[in-house]
Coordinates of C-alpha atoms in Angstrom, one line a residue:
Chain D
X1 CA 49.1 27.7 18.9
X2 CA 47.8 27.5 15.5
X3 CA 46.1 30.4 13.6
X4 CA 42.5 30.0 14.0
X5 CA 40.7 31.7 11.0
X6 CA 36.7 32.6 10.5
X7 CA 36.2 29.9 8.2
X8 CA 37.9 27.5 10.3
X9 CA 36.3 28.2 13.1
X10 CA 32.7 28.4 11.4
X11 CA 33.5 24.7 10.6
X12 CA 34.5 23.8 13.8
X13 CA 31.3 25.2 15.6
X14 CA 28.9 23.9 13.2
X15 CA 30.5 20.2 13.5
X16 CA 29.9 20.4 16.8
X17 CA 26.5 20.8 16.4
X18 CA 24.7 17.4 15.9
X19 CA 22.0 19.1 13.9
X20 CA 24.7 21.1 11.5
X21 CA 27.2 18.4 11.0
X22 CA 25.3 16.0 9.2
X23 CA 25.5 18.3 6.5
X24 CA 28.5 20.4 4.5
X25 CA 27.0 23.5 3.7
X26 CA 28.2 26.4 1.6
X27 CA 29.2 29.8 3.2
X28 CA 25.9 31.0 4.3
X29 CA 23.3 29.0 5.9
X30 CA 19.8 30.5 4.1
X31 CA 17.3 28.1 5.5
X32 CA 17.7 25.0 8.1
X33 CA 14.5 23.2 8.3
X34 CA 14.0 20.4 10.9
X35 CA 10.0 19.3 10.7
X36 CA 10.2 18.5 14.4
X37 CA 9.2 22.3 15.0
X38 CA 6.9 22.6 12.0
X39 CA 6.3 23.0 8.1
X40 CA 9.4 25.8 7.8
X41 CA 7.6 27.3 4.7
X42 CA 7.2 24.1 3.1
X43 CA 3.4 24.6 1.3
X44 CA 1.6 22.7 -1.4
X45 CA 1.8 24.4 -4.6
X46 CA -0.6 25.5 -6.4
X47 CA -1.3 26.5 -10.1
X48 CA -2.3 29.9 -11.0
X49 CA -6.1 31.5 -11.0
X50 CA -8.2 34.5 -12.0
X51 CA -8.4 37.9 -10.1
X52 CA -12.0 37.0 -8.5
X53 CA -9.9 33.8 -6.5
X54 CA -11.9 31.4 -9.0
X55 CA -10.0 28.5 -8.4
X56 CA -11.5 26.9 -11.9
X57 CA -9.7 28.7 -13.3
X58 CA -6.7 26.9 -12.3
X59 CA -4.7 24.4 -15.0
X60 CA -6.3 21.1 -14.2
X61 CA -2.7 19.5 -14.0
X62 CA -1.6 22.2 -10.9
X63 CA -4.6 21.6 -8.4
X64 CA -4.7 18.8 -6.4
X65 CA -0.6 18.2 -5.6
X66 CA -1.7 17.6 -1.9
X67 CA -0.7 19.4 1.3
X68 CA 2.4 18.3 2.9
X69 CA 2.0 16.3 6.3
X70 CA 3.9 15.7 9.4
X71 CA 5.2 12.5 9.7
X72 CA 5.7 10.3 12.4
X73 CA 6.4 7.6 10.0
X74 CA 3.6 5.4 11.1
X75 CA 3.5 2.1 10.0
X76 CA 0.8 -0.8 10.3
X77 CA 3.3 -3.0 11.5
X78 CA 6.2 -1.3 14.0
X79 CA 3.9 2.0 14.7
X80 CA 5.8 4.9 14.9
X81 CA 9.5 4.4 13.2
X82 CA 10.0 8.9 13.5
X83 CA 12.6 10.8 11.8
X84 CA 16.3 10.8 11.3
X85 CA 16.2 12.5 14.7
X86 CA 13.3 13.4 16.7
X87 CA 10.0 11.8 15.5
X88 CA 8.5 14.1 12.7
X89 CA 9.8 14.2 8.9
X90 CA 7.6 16.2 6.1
X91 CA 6.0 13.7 4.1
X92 CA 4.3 14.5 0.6
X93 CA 2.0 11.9 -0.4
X94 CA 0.5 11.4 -3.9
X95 CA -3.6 10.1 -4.3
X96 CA -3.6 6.6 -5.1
X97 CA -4.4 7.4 -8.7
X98 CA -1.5 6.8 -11.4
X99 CA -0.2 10.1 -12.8
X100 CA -0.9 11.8 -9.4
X101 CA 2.1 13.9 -8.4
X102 CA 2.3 15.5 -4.5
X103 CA 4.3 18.8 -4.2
X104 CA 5.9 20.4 -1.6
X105 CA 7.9 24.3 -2.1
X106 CA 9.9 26.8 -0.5
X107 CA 9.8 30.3 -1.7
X108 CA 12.9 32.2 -1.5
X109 CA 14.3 34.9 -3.5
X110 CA 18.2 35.6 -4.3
X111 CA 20.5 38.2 -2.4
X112 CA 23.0 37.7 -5.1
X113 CA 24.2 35.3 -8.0
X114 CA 26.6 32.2 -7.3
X115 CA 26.3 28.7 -6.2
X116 CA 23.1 27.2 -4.6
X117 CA 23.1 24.0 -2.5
X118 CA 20.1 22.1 -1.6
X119 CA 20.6 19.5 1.0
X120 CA 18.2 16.7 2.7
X121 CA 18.0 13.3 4.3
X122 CA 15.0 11.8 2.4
X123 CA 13.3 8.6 2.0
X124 CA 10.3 7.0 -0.3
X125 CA 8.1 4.5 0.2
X126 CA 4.5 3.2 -1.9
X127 CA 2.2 2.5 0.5
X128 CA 1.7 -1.0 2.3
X129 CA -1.3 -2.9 1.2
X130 CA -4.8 -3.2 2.8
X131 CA -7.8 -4.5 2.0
X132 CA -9.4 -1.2 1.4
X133 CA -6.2 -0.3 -0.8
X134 CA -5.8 -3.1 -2.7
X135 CA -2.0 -2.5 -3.0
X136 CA -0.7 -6.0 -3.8
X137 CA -3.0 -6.2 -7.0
X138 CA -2.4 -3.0 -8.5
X139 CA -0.1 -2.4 -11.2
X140 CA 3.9 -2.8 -10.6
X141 CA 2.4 -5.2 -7.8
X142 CA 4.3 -9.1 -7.8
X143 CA 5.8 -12.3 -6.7
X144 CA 7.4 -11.6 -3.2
X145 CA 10.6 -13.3 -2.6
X146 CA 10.8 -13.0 0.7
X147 CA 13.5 -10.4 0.0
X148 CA 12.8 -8.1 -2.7
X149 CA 9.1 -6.5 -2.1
X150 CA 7.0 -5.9 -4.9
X151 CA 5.7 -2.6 -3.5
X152 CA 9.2 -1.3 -4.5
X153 CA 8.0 -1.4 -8.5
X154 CA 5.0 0.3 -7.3
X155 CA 7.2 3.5 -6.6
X156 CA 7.7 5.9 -9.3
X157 CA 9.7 8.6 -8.8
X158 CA 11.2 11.5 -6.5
X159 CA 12.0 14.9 -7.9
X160 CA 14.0 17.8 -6.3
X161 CA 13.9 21.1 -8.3
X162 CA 13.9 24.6 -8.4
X163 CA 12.2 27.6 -10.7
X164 CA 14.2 30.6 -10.6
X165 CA 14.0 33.6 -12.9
X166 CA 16.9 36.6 -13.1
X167 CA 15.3 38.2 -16.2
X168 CA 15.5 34.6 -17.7
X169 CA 13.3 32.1 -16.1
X170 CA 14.5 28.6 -15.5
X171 CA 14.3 25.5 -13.8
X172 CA 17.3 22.9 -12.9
X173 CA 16.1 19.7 -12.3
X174 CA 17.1 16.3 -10.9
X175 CA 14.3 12.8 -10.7
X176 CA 15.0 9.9 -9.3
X177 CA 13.3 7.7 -11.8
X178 CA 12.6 4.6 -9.7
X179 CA 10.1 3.2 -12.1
X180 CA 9.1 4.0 -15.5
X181 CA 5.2 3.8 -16.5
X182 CA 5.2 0.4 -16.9
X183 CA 6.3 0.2 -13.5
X184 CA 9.7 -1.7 -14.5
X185 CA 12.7 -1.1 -12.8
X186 CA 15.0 2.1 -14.2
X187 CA 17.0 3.4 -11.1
X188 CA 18.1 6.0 -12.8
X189 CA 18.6 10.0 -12.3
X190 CA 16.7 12.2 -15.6
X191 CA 16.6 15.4 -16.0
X192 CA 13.9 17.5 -18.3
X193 CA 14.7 18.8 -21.5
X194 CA 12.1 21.3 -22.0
X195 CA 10.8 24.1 -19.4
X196 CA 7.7 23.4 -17.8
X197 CA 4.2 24.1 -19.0
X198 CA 3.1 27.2 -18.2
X199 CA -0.8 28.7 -17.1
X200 CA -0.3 31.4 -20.0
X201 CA -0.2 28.3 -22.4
X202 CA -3.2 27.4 -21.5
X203 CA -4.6 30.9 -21.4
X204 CA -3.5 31.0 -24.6
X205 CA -4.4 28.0 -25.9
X206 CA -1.4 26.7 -26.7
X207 CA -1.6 23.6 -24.3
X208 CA -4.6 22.1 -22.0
X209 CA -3.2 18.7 -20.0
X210 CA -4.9 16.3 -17.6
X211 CA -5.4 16.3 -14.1
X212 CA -2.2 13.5 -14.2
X213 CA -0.3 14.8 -16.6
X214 CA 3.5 15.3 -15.5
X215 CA 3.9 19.0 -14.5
X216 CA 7.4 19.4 -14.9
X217 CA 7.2 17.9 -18.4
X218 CA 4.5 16.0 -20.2
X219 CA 6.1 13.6 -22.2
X220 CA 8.0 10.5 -21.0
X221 CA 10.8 11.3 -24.2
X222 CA 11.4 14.9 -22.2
X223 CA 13.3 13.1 -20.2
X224 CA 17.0 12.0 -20.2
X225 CA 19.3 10.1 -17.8
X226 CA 22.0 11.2 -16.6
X227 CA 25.2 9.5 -14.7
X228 CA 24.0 6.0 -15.0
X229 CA 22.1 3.9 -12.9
X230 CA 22.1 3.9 -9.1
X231 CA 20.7 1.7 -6.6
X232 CA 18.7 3.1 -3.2
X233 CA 18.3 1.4 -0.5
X234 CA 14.0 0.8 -0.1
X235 CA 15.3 -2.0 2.4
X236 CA 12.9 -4.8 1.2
X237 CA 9.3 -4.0 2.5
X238 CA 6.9 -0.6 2.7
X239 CA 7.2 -0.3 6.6
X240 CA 11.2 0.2 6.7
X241 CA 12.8 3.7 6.7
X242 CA 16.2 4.3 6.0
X243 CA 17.4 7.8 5.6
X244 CA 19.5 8.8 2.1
X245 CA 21.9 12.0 2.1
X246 CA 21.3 13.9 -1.3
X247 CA 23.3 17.6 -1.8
X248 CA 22.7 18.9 -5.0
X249 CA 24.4 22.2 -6.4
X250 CA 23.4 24.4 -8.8
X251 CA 24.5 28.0 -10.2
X252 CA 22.5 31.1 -10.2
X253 CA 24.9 33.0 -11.6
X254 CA 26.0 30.6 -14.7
X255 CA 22.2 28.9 -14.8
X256 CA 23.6 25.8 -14.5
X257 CA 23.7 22.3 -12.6
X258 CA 26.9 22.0 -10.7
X259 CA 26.6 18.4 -9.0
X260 CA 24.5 16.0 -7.2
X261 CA 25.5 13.5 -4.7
X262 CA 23.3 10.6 -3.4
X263 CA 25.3 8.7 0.1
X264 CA 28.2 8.1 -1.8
X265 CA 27.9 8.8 -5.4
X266 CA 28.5 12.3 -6.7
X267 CA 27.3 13.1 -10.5
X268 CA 29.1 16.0 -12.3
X269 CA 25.7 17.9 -13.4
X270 CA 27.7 20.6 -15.2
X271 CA 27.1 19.2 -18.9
X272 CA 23.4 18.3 -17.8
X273 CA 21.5 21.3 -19.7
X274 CA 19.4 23.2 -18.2
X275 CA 15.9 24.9 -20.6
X276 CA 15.4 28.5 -20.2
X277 CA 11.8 29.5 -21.0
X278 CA 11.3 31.7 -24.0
X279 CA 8.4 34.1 -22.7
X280 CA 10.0 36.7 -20.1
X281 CA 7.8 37.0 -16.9
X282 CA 7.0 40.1 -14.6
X283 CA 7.1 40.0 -11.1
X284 CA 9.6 37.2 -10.6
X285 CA 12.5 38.9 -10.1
X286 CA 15.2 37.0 -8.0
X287 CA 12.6 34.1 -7.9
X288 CA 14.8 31.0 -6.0
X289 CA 12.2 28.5 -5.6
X290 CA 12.7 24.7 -4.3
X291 CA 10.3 22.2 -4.8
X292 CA 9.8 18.7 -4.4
X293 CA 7.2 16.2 -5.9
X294 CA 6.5 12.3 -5.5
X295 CA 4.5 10.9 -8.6
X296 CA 3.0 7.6 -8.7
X297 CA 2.8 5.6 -11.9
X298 CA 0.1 3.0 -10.3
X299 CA -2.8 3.2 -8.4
X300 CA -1.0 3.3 -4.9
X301 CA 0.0 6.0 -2.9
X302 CA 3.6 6.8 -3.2
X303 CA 5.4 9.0 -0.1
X304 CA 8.5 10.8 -0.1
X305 CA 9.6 11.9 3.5
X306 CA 12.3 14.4 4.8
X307 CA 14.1 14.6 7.9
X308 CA 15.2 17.9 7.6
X309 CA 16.3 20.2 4.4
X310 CA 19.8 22.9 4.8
X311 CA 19.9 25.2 1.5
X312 CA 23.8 27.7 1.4
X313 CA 24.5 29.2 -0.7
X314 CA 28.4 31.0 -1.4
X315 CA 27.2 34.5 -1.6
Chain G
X1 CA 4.9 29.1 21.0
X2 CA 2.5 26.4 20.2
X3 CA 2.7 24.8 16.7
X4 CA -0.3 25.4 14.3
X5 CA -0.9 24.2 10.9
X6 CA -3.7 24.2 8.1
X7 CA -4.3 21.4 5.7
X8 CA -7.1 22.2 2.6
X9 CA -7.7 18.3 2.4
X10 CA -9.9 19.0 -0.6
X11 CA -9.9 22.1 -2.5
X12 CA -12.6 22.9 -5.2
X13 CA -13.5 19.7 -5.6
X14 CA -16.8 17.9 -6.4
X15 CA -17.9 15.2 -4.1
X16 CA -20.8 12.7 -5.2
X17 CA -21.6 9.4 -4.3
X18 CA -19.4 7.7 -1.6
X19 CA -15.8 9.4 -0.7
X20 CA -12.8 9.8 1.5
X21 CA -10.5 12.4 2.1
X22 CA -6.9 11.2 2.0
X23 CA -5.3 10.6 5.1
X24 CA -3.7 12.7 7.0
X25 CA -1.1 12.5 10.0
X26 CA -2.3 14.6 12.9
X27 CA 0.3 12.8 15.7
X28 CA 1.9 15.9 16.6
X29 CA -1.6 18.3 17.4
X30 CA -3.3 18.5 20.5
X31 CA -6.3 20.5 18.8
X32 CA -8.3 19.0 15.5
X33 CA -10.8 21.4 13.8
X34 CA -12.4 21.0 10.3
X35 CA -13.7 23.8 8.2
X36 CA -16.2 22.8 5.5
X37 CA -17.2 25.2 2.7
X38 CA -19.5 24.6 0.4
X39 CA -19.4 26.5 -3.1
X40 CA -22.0 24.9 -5.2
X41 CA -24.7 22.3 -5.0
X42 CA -26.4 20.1 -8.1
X43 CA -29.7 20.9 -6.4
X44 CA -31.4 22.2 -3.5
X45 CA -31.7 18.9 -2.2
X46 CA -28.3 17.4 -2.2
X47 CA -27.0 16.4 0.8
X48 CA -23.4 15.9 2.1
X49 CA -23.1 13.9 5.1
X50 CA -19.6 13.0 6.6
X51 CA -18.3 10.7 9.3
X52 CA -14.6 12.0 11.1
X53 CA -12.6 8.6 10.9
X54 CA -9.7 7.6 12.9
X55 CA -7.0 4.9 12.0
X56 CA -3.7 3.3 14.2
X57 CA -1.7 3.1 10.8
X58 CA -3.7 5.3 7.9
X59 CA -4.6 2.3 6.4
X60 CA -7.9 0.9 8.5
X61 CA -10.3 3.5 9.7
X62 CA -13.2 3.5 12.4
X63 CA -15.1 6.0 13.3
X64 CA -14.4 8.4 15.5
X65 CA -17.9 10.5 15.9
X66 CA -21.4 10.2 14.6
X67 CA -22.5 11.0 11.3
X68 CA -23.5 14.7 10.8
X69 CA -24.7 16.1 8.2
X70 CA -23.3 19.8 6.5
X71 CA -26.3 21.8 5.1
X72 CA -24.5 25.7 5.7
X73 CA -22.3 27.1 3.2
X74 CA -19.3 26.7 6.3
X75 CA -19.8 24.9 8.8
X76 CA -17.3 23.6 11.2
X77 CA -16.5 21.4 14.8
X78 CA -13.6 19.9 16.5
X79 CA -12.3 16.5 16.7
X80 CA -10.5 15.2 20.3
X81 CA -8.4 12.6 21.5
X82 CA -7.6 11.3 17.2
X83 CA -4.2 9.6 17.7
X84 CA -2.4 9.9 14.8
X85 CA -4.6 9.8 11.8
X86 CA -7.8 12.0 10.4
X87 CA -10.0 11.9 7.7
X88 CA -13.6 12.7 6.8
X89 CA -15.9 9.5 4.9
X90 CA -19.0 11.0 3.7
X91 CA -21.6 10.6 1.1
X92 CA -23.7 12.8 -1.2
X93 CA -27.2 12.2 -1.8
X94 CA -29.9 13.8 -4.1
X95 CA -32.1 13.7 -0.9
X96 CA -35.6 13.1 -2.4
X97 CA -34.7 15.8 -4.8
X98 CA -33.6 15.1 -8.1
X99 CA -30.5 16.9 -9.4
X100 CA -30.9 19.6 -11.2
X101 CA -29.3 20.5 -15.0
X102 CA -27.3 17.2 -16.4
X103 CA -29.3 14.7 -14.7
X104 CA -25.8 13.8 -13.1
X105 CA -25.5 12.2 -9.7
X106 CA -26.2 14.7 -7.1
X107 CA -23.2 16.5 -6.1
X108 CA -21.3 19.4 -3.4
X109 CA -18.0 21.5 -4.5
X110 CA -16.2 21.9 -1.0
X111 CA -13.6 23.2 0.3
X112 CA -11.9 20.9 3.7
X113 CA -9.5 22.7 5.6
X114 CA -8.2 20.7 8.5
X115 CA -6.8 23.4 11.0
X116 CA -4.2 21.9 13.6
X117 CA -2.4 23.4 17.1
X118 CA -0.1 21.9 19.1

């Protein structure tokens, strides 16, 4: 008989459990969200306000990312396509306004320092036209080939991310760049070079940006590709789902990018930098944040659904 | 345990004119019920009126109930049997009175809250 050890044998359990085995976590399990028994913690985030819960007072730029939904997956078409498994998947869903950015978090804190992996089955989709929508004449909208769709060019971009602060506040980073803001094809995986915008910026004067402006970092030059392009698969038309693996890993005790697979590609992150923010911050210590945001770059409503979400960590 | 979940479809936002809240999937709740705050009005006499809409896909809408009109500062009711979509269409009128200050289109700051149960 062969030795059986813990580590083998927590492998063997959690492959036998359909809901475990799609993905390959790290030592300890912190969070397994499947959306067919709820939101799990995943809220709309918000910008900061005043002590009287004035809610002008919020950055214009951080108050209207949307409330996540869940998704059946509905579709004009086929009706109800559901989830990876089960029928519900958190979507976040942008305004059909260009700039407009949908956000979803999970607040965690850190019960030690060492490697973080994020996990989920996602897709994205811009949303099919109507007539009261107006889709197929917005911008990024074109010739249909009876193959590729033009709605594809009318998605701009996923983003999974985290803000963490140990002392030092930080935020790794990794967009799927689907379009730029000319709505032409990129395909590409950026990362930020600069930390986010902060409401004491504005406070202070420093900054004030627009209701569209990017959140994570303003300027189209703050962002830099990484690992080359990759094609998705947005299989031809608005109203198909197909479900993409993405594990990304990151360390919390080296501040640093680790990797990040996509089905079958894995990018080495560890030379992608990372931009700690100069101020120091009170009241965020062992802040382990996840977020993730959908931003359209035309007048269309872009989606990005997930099946489910698993987040291990090696501590 | 029963599932329960609440969406702020619109939060500190001015309405005027003609609008729509975005949609919202609903498939999975058994119980609908919308919360309306209202935090400021251009005048005394601006009115917001809203119409719950239902749709098969979130892209065509019908109506689902009459048109009501929300004159408290919250007011609320339910919505039944709404398949898979929600959303409130509504309007904001000066209603006879003009608005007061600018000289800007009547207008309401709401809050929605769309509160959900399995």
């Amino acid at each position: 008989m062969s030795d059986v050890t813990a580590e083998g044998l927590t492998a063997a359990l959690r492959h036998a459990d359909p809901a475990l085995s799609r993905f390959n976590p790290l030592k300890r399990i912190l969070v397994h969200d499947d959306f067919n028994s709820g939101t799990h913690g995943w809220i709309e985030l918000l910008g900061n306000y005043d002590g009287r819960g004035n809610l002008d007072t919020v950055d214009d730029h951080m108050r209207d990312f949307r409330p996540p939904q869940l998704s059946s997956c509905n579709f004009f078409d086929v009706g109800t396509h559901g989830a990876m498994s089960g029928t519900y998947a958190l979507k976040v869903a942008t305004r059909p306004v260009a700039g407009h950015t949908g956000v979803a978090i999970r607040r965690l804190t850190m019960a030690g320092r060492g490697r973080v992996q994020f996990e989920t089955y996602l897709t994205f989709k811009s949303e099919a036209h109507s007539a009261e929508n107006q889709a197929a004449v917005k911008a990024g909208g074109g010739e249909w080939d009876a193959n590729f769709h033009p709605s594809e060019n009318q998605f701009g971009a996923f983003t999974v991310a985290t803000d963490i602060c140990d002392g030092v506040r930080y935020h790794c980073v990794a967009r799927y760049l689907n379009t730029g803001l000319d709505n032409a094809p990129r395909r590409e995986w950026v990362y930020p070079t600069v930390p986010e915008p902060t409401p004491r910026e504005h406070f202070e004067g420093k900054i004030k940006l627009p209701p569209t402006a990017d959140f994570t970092a303003p300027e189209p030059d703050h962002w830099k590709p990484f690992g080359g392009p990759q094609e998705l698969c947005y299989n031809e038309v608005p109203t198909k789902v197909n479900w993409h693996y993405l594990r990304w890993v990151i360390d919390t005790g080296t501040r640093s990018n680790v990797e990040l697979q996509l089905n079958d590609t894995v990018y080495d992150m560890r030379d992608v930098p990372v931009p700690p923010y100069d101020e120091e911050y009170g009241s965020l210590q062992n802040l382990l944040n996840f977020y993730v945001s959908v931003r359209t770059h035309t007048d269309v409503r872009n989606f990005l659904y997930l099946d489910s979400v698993l987040i291990s960590v090696d501590w | 345990m029963r599932q329960s979940l609440t969406a702020v479809l619109e939060r500190n936002r001015t309405l005027s004119g003609e609008f729509a809240t975005e949609p919202y999937e609903v498939a999975w709740a058994a119980e609908a019920r919308w919360f309306v705050r209202t935090l400021e009005r251009s005048g005394a006499g601006a009115r917001l009126k809203v119409t719950t809409q239902v749709s098969p896909d979130g892209l065509h809408w019908c109506d689902l109930e009459p048109e009501r009109e929300v004159a408290g500062e919250l007011e609320t009711w339910t919505s039944a049997e709404f398949g898979g979509w929600l959303r409130l269409k509504g309007t904001v009128d000066p209603g006879g009175a003009p608005a007061e200050g600018t000289g800007g289109p009547a207008s309401v700051k709401v809050m929605i809250y769309l509160a959900l149960k399995s």
